[in-house]
Tab-separated table of C-alpha atoms and ligand atoms in Angstrom:
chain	number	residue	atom	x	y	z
A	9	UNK	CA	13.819	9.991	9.197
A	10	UNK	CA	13.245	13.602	10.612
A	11	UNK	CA	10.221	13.348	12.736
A	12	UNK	CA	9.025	16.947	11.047
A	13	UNK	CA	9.678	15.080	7.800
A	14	UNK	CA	7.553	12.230	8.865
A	15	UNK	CA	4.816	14.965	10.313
A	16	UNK	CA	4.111	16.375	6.856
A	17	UNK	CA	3.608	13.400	5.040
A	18	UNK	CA	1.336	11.550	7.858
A	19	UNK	CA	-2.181	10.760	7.435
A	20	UNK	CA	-3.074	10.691	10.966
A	21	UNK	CA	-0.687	12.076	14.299
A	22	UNK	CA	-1.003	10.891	17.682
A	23	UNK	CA	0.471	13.743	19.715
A	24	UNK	CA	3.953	14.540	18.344
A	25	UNK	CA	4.946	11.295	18.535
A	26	UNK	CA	3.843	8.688	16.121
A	27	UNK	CA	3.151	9.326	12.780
A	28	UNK	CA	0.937	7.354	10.602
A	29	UNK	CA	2.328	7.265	7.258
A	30	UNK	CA	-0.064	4.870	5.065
A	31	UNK	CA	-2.480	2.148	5.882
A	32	UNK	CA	-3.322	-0.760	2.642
A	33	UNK	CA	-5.234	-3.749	2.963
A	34	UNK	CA	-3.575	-6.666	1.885
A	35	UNK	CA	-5.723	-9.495	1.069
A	36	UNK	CA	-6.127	-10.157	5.130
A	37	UNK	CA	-3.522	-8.101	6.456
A	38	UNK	CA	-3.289	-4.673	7.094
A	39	UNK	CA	-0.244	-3.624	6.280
A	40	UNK	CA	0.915	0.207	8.064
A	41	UNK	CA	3.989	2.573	7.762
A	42	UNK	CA	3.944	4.964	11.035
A	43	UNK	CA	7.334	6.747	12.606
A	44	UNK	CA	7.617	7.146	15.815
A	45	UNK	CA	9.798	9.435	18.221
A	46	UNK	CA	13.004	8.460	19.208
A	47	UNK	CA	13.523	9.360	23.298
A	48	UNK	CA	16.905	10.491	22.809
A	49	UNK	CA	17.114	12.007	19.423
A	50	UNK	CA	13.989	13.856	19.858
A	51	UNK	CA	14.229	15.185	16.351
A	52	UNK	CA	14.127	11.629	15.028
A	53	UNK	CA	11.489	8.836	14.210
A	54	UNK	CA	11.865	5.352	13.889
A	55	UNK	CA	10.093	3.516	10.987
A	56	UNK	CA	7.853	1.176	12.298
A	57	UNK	CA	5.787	-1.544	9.615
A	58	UNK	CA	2.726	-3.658	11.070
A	59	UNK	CA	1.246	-6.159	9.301
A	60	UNK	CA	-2.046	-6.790	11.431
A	61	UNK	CA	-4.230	-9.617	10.442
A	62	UNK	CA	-7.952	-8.237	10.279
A	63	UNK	CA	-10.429	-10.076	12.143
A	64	UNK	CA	-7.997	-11.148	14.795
A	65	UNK	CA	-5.399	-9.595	17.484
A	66	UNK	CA	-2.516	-11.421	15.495
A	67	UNK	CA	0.186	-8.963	14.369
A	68	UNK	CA	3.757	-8.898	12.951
A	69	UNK	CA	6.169	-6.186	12.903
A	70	UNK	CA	9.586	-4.333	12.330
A	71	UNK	CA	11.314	-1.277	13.935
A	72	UNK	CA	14.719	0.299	12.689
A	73	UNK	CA	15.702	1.091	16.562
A	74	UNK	CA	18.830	-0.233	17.836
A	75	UNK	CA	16.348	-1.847	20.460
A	76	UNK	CA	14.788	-3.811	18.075
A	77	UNK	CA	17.802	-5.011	16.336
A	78	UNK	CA	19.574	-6.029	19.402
A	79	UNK	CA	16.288	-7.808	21.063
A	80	UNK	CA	14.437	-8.539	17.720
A	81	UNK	CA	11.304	-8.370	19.909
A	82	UNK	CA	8.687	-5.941	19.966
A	83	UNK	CA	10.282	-2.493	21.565
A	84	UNK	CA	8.306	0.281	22.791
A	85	UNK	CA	7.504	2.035	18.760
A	86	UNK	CA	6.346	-0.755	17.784
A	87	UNK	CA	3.640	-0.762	20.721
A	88	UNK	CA	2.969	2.732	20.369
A	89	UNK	CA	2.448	2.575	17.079
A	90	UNK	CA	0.005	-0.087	17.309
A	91	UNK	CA	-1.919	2.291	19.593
A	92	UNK	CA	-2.162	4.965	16.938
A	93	UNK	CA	-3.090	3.010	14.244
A	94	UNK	CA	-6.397	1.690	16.734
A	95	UNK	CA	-7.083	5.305	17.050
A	96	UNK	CA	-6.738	5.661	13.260
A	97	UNK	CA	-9.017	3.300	12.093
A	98	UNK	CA	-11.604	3.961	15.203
A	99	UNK	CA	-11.758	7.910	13.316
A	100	UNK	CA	-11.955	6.123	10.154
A	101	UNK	CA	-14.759	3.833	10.914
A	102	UNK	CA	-16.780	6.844	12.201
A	103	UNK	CA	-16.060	8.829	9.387
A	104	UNK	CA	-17.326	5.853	6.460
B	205	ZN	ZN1	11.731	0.541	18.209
């Protein structure tokens, strides 16, 4: 996706380069869409899904960079996007 796509339909930005898309609870997962910016196609952002079971620092998750599909481990989006989402749900905790 464009990242200025991405930018309008976030909930929550960190910076200009991840992009918090939705956050559900699912039974005892959090479940979040973000998109995060690509290093070399600056005007892109991968998709990034995290599944993050409340309670504990157990997590699952998918990005659509090449990175990820040749490793199929955790690439850099996926940890920055795990940073953003903290930050989210710190602000959203304050806020309740
Ligand atoms: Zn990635």
């Amino acid at each position: 996706m464009l990242c200025r796509e991405a930018a309008k339909r976030a909930v929550f930005a960190l910076g200009q380069e991840v992009f918090i898309e939705r956050v559900e609870r699912r039974g005892p997962w959090l479940y979040a869409v973000s998109y995060v910016r690509s290093e070399t196609r600056r005007d892109v952002c991968y998709q990034v899904v995290l599944k993050i079971k409340l309670g504990t620092r157990y997590f699952v998750g998918r990005c659509e960079c090449p990175d990820f599909k040749f490793r199929g481990g955790p690439c850099k989006h996926l940890v920055r996007a795990k940073v953003a989402l903290r930050q989210y749900l710190k602000l959203a905790k304050r806020s309740s």
